[in-house]
Amino acid sequence: METQEKSSKTENKEKSKINTEYIKKLFEQRVQVYAILSLISGWLLIFIYLYFKKTGNDYFFLSFLHELGITLAAVGFVSVIYEFLLREHLLEVIENIILKIADKTASSSNNLRNAGLIDIYDELKAKELGEKISKLAGKDIIFLHIWIPHLDILKTPILEALRNKCNIKILVLSPSSEEAIIKRSTALGGYSPEIIKNEIIRNWSILETIKQEANKTNLKGSLQCLRHDNFIGISLVGYGDTFLMGHYLDNNLASNTYQFKICDASKPLFKILDEHFQSQWNRAEERRVEVKKEEMSKNMDFCDLF
């Protein structure tokens, strides 16, 4: 049965190929006929013009016939040269160019797909990310950031994901990691250490609120939040078999620069990012970077946010 189906498909392909070749040949023949007719018509009009001009007749339409004849003759001549001498060669040249472009494009696309990279966005869109997270059920969700911009927008989607039995791990910089904060402040340019600390503390304040609300309503998912003290070079948001990776280039926040979408857990780039997050998480868990409220009050006036 399968053999018959394959044979039938092969026959259909051959018939389709024959029909295509026939239509192509018929079209070429018609164009060639039109080219010859245009050339003949042009010369005929020119001869008519010359005949009446020679007999001394000066009809008002003669100049029109003359111009039309020259135009048709020129178009016909060029068309005949192209159709009978240049068409095949030009098509071969164009085909070779297209094949080269297709080969390079296919090779590049294959490289990207093989690595797992499927899309690039100009920035991390918090609202769209929130909509995506809120619809997940029973998935693992991770965040790796210095601080999570627009965490207030993601608060409700995170609670919704917890309601849908998602397991969420959030890894954000500790506000007491002076060395990492100073390094990132220097790299970013427009963010002083005080601003960065302020943003981190606000993040932890929102996370504490999320934790309290999750505990009150006894949500079925799990939420774990840890502080890291590393000078990270990328940001990560992961959900299911997808990662969104940002970078801290151009003296900007990772969320404000290009986001690379990596999918498929079997792809090498996905594995590298997953291992990177796990190593950062394990390191934070081992060190258990904690910040006491009393220690915070020594350096910050807004520790009540924490």
Coordinates of C-alpha atoms in Angstrom, one line a residue:
M1 CA 0.0 0.0 0.0
E2 CA 2.8 2.4 1.0
T3 CA 4.6 1.5 -2.2
Q4 CA 1.6 2.4 -4.3
E5 CA 1.2 5.7 -2.5
K6 CA 4.9 6.5 -3.1
S7 CA 4.6 5.5 -6.8
S8 CA 1.5 7.7 -7.1
K9 CA 3.2 10.7 -5.6
T10 CA 6.2 10.2 -7.9
E11 CA 4.0 10.1 -10.9
N12 CA 2.2 13.2 -9.8
K13 CA 5.5 15.0 -9.4
E14 CA 6.6 14.0 -12.8
K15 CA 3.3 15.1 -14.4
S16 CA 3.5 18.4 -12.5
K17 CA 7.1 18.9 -13.8
I18 CA 6.1 18.1 -17.4
N19 CA 3.1 20.5 -17.2
T20 CA 5.4 23.2 -15.8
E21 CA 8.0 22.7 -18.5
Y22 CA 5.3 22.7 -21.2
I23 CA 3.8 26.0 -19.9
K24 CA 7.3 27.5 -19.6
K25 CA 8.1 26.5 -23.2
L26 CA 4.8 27.8 -24.5
F27 CA 5.3 31.1 -22.8
E28 CA 8.8 31.4 -24.3
Q29 CA 7.5 30.7 -27.8
R30 CA 4.8 33.3 -27.5
V31 CA 7.2 35.9 -26.3
Q32 CA 9.5 35.1 -29.2
V33 CA 6.6 35.4 -31.7
Y34 CA 5.7 38.8 -30.2
A35 CA 9.3 40.0 -30.4
I36 CA 9.5 39.0 -34.1
L37 CA 6.1 40.6 -34.8
S38 CA 7.2 43.8 -33.1
L39 CA 10.3 44.0 -35.2
I40 CA 8.5 43.3 -38.5
S41 CA 5.7 45.8 -37.6
G42 CA 8.2 48.5 -36.8
W43 CA 10.1 48.1 -40.0
L44 CA 6.8 48.0 -42.0
L45 CA 5.6 51.3 -40.5
I46 CA 9.0 52.8 -41.3
F47 CA 8.7 51.7 -44.9
I48 CA 5.2 53.1 -45.1
Y49 CA 6.4 56.4 -43.8
L50 CA 9.3 56.5 -46.3
Y51 CA 7.0 55.5 -49.2
F52 CA 4.6 58.3 -48.6
K53 CA 7.4 60.8 -47.9
K54 CA 9.0 59.9 -51.2
T55 CA 5.8 60.4 -53.2
G56 CA 5.5 63.9 -51.7
N57 CA 2.4 63.2 -49.6
D58 CA 2.6 64.9 -46.2
Y59 CA -0.3 63.4 -44.2
F60 CA -0.6 64.5 -40.6
F61 CA -0.3 60.9 -39.3
L62 CA 3.0 60.2 -41.0
S63 CA 5.2 61.5 -38.2
F64 CA 3.2 59.4 -35.8
L65 CA 3.8 56.3 -37.9
H66 CA 7.4 57.1 -38.1
E67 CA 7.9 57.4 -34.3
L68 CA 5.8 54.3 -33.6
G69 CA 7.7 52.4 -36.2
I70 CA 11.1 53.3 -34.7
T71 CA 9.8 52.4 -31.2
L72 CA 8.4 49.0 -32.3
A73 CA 11.5 48.2 -34.4
A74 CA 13.9 49.1 -31.5
V75 CA 11.8 47.1 -29.0
G76 CA 11.5 44.2 -31.4
F77 CA 15.2 44.2 -32.2
V78 CA 16.2 44.2 -28.5
S79 CA 13.6 41.5 -27.7
V80 CA 14.7 39.2 -30.5
I81 CA 18.4 39.5 -29.4
Y82 CA 17.4 38.8 -25.8
E83 CA 15.0 35.9 -26.6
F84 CA 17.2 34.1 -29.1
L85 CA 20.7 34.9 -27.8
L86 CA 20.8 36.1 -24.2
R87 CA 17.8 34.6 -22.3
E88 CA 19.4 31.2 -21.5
H89 CA 22.7 32.7 -20.5
L90 CA 21.0 35.4 -18.3
L91 CA 18.8 32.8 -16.6
E92 CA 21.8 30.6 -15.9
V93 CA 23.6 33.6 -14.3
I94 CA 20.6 34.6 -12.2
E95 CA 20.0 31.0 -11.2
N96 CA 23.6 30.7 -10.0
I97 CA 23.4 33.9 -8.0
I98 CA 20.1 32.7 -6.4
L99 CA 21.6 29.3 -5.5
K100 CA 24.7 31.0 -3.9
I101 CA 22.5 33.3 -1.8
A102 CA 20.2 30.4 -0.9
D103 CA 23.2 28.2 0.1
K104 CA 24.6 30.9 2.3
T105 CA 21.2 31.8 3.8
A106 CA 20.4 28.1 4.4
S107 CA 23.8 27.5 6.0
S108 CA 23.4 30.5 8.3
S109 CA 19.8 29.5 9.2
N110 CA 20.9 26.0 9.9
N111 CA 23.6 27.2 12.2
L112 CA 21.2 29.3 14.2
R113 CA 18.6 26.6 14.4
N114 CA 21.1 23.9 15.4
A115 CA 22.3 26.2 18.2
G116 CA 18.7 26.7 19.3
L117 CA 18.4 30.5 18.5
I118 CA 15.0 31.1 16.9
D119 CA 14.3 34.8 17.3
I120 CA 15.7 38.2 18.5
Y121 CA 13.8 41.0 20.1
D122 CA 14.9 44.6 20.5
E123 CA 14.1 44.6 24.2
L124 CA 12.5 42.6 27.0
K125 CA 8.8 43.4 26.8
A126 CA 7.5 43.0 30.4
K127 CA 3.8 43.1 29.5
E128 CA 4.1 40.4 26.8
L129 CA 6.3 38.3 29.1
G130 CA 3.7 38.6 31.9
E131 CA 1.0 37.4 29.6
K132 CA 3.1 34.4 28.6
I133 CA 4.0 33.5 32.2
S134 CA 0.4 33.8 33.4
K135 CA -0.7 31.1 30.9
L136 CA 2.0 28.6 31.9
A137 CA 1.0 25.5 33.9
G138 CA 3.3 23.0 35.6
K139 CA 6.4 24.6 34.1
D140 CA 9.8 25.6 35.6
I141 CA 10.3 29.4 35.5
I142 CA 13.6 31.1 36.2
F143 CA 15.0 34.6 36.5
L144 CA 18.6 35.6 36.7
H145 CA 19.2 39.4 37.0
I146 CA 21.0 42.2 38.8
W147 CA 17.4 43.3 39.5
I148 CA 14.3 42.5 37.5
P149 CA 13.0 45.7 35.8
H150 CA 9.2 46.0 35.8
L151 CA 8.8 43.4 38.5
D152 CA 5.7 45.2 39.5
I153 CA 4.2 44.4 36.1
L154 CA 5.2 40.7 36.5
K155 CA 3.9 40.4 40.1
T156 CA 0.4 39.3 39.1
P157 CA 1.6 36.9 36.3
I158 CA 4.0 35.3 38.8
L159 CA 1.2 34.7 41.3
E160 CA -1.0 33.3 38.4
A161 CA 1.9 30.9 37.4
L162 CA 2.1 29.8 41.1
R163 CA -1.6 29.2 41.0
N164 CA -1.0 27.0 37.9
K165 CA 1.5 24.8 39.8
C166 CA 4.6 26.4 38.2
N167 CA 8.0 26.1 40.1
I168 CA 9.7 29.5 40.1
K169 CA 13.3 30.3 40.9
I170 CA 14.4 33.9 41.1
L171 CA 18.1 34.9 41.5
V172 CA 18.7 38.6 42.0
L173 CA 21.8 40.4 43.2
S174 CA 22.3 41.1 46.9
P175 CA 22.2 44.8 47.7
S176 CA 25.2 44.2 50.1
S177 CA 27.4 42.9 47.2
E178 CA 29.5 46.1 47.1
E179 CA 32.1 44.8 44.6
A180 CA 29.6 43.5 42.1
I181 CA 27.5 46.7 42.3
I182 CA 30.5 49.0 41.8
K183 CA 31.7 47.0 38.8
R184 CA 28.2 47.0 37.2
S185 CA 27.8 50.7 38.0
T186 CA 31.1 51.5 36.2
A187 CA 30.1 49.3 33.2
L188 CA 26.6 50.8 32.9
G189 CA 27.7 54.4 33.2
G190 CA 24.4 56.0 34.0
Y191 CA 23.7 54.1 37.2
S192 CA 25.4 55.0 40.4
P193 CA 25.9 52.3 43.1
E194 CA 23.2 54.0 45.2
I195 CA 20.7 53.8 42.3
I196 CA 21.5 50.1 41.7
K197 CA 21.1 49.3 45.4
N198 CA 17.8 51.2 45.5
E199 CA 16.5 49.2 42.6
I200 CA 17.6 45.9 44.1
I201 CA 16.0 46.7 47.4
R202 CA 12.7 47.6 45.7
N203 CA 12.9 44.3 43.9
W204 CA 13.3 42.4 47.1
S205 CA 10.4 44.3 48.6
I206 CA 8.1 43.2 45.8
L207 CA 9.4 39.7 46.1
E208 CA 8.6 39.6 49.8
T209 CA 5.1 40.8 48.9
I210 CA 4.7 38.0 46.3
K211 CA 5.9 35.5 48.9
Q212 CA 3.4 36.7 51.5
E213 CA 0.5 36.7 49.1
A214 CA 1.5 33.2 47.8
N215 CA 1.6 31.9 51.4
K216 CA -1.8 33.5 52.3
T217 CA -3.6 31.9 49.4
N218 CA -1.7 28.5 49.7
L219 CA -0.8 28.4 46.0
K220 CA 0.1 25.0 44.6
G221 CA 3.4 26.1 42.9
S222 CA 6.7 26.8 44.5
L223 CA 8.6 30.1 44.8
Q224 CA 12.3 30.3 45.7
C225 CA 14.2 33.5 45.8
L226 CA 18.0 33.7 46.3
R227 CA 20.5 36.5 46.4
H228 CA 23.7 36.2 44.3
D229 CA 26.9 38.3 44.6
N230 CA 28.4 37.8 41.1
F231 CA 29.2 40.2 38.4
I232 CA 27.0 38.5 35.8
G233 CA 27.3 39.3 32.1
I234 CA 23.9 38.2 30.9
S235 CA 20.3 38.2 32.2
L236 CA 18.0 35.2 31.8
V237 CA 14.3 34.5 31.8
G238 CA 13.4 30.9 31.3
Y239 CA 10.1 29.1 31.0
G240 CA 9.6 25.5 29.9
D241 CA 12.0 24.9 27.0
T242 CA 12.6 28.6 26.3
F243 CA 15.2 31.1 27.4
L244 CA 15.2 34.8 26.8
M245 CA 18.8 36.0 27.2
G246 CA 19.8 39.7 27.5
H247 CA 23.2 41.2 27.7
Y248 CA 24.8 44.2 29.5
L249 CA 26.4 45.8 26.4
D250 CA 26.2 49.4 25.2
N251 CA 26.2 50.8 28.8
N252 CA 22.7 49.7 29.2
L253 CA 20.5 47.3 31.2
A254 CA 20.1 43.8 29.8
S255 CA 16.3 44.2 29.6
N256 CA 16.8 47.3 27.4
T257 CA 19.0 45.6 24.8
Y258 CA 18.5 42.7 22.4
Q259 CA 16.9 39.6 23.7
F260 CA 17.9 36.3 22.2
K261 CA 15.1 33.6 22.2
I262 CA 16.6 30.1 22.6
C263 CA 14.3 27.1 22.4
D264 CA 14.6 23.3 22.7
A265 CA 16.3 21.8 25.7
S266 CA 18.3 19.4 23.4
K267 CA 20.1 22.3 21.7
P268 CA 23.7 23.2 22.8
L269 CA 23.0 26.9 23.5
F270 CA 20.0 26.0 25.7
K271 CA 22.1 23.5 27.7
I272 CA 24.9 26.1 28.2
L273 CA 22.4 28.7 29.6
D274 CA 20.7 26.1 31.7
E275 CA 24.0 25.0 33.2
H276 CA 25.0 28.6 33.8
F277 CA 21.8 29.3 35.7
Q278 CA 22.1 26.1 37.8
S279 CA 25.8 26.9 38.7
Q280 CA 24.8 30.4 39.8
W281 CA 21.9 29.1 41.8
N282 CA 24.0 26.4 43.5
R283 CA 26.6 28.9 44.3
A284 CA 24.0 31.3 45.8
E285 CA 22.5 28.4 47.8
E286 CA 25.8 27.3 49.2
R287 CA 26.7 30.8 50.3
R288 CA 23.2 31.8 51.2
V289 CA 23.9 35.5 50.8
E290 CA 21.6 37.1 53.3
V291 CA 21.2 40.8 54.2
K292 CA 20.2 41.7 57.7
K293 CA 17.9 44.7 58.2
E294 CA 20.2 46.1 60.8
E295 CA 23.2 46.0 58.4
M296 CA 21.1 47.6 55.7
S297 CA 20.2 50.5 57.9
K298 CA 23.8 51.5 58.3
N299 CA 24.1 52.4 54.7
M300 CA 20.6 53.1 53.5
D301 CA 17.8 55.4 54.6
F302 CA 15.1 53.4 52.8
C303 CA 15.7 50.0 54.4
D304 CA 12.0 50.0 55.3
L305 CA 11.3 49.0 51.7
F306 CA 13.1 45.7 52.3

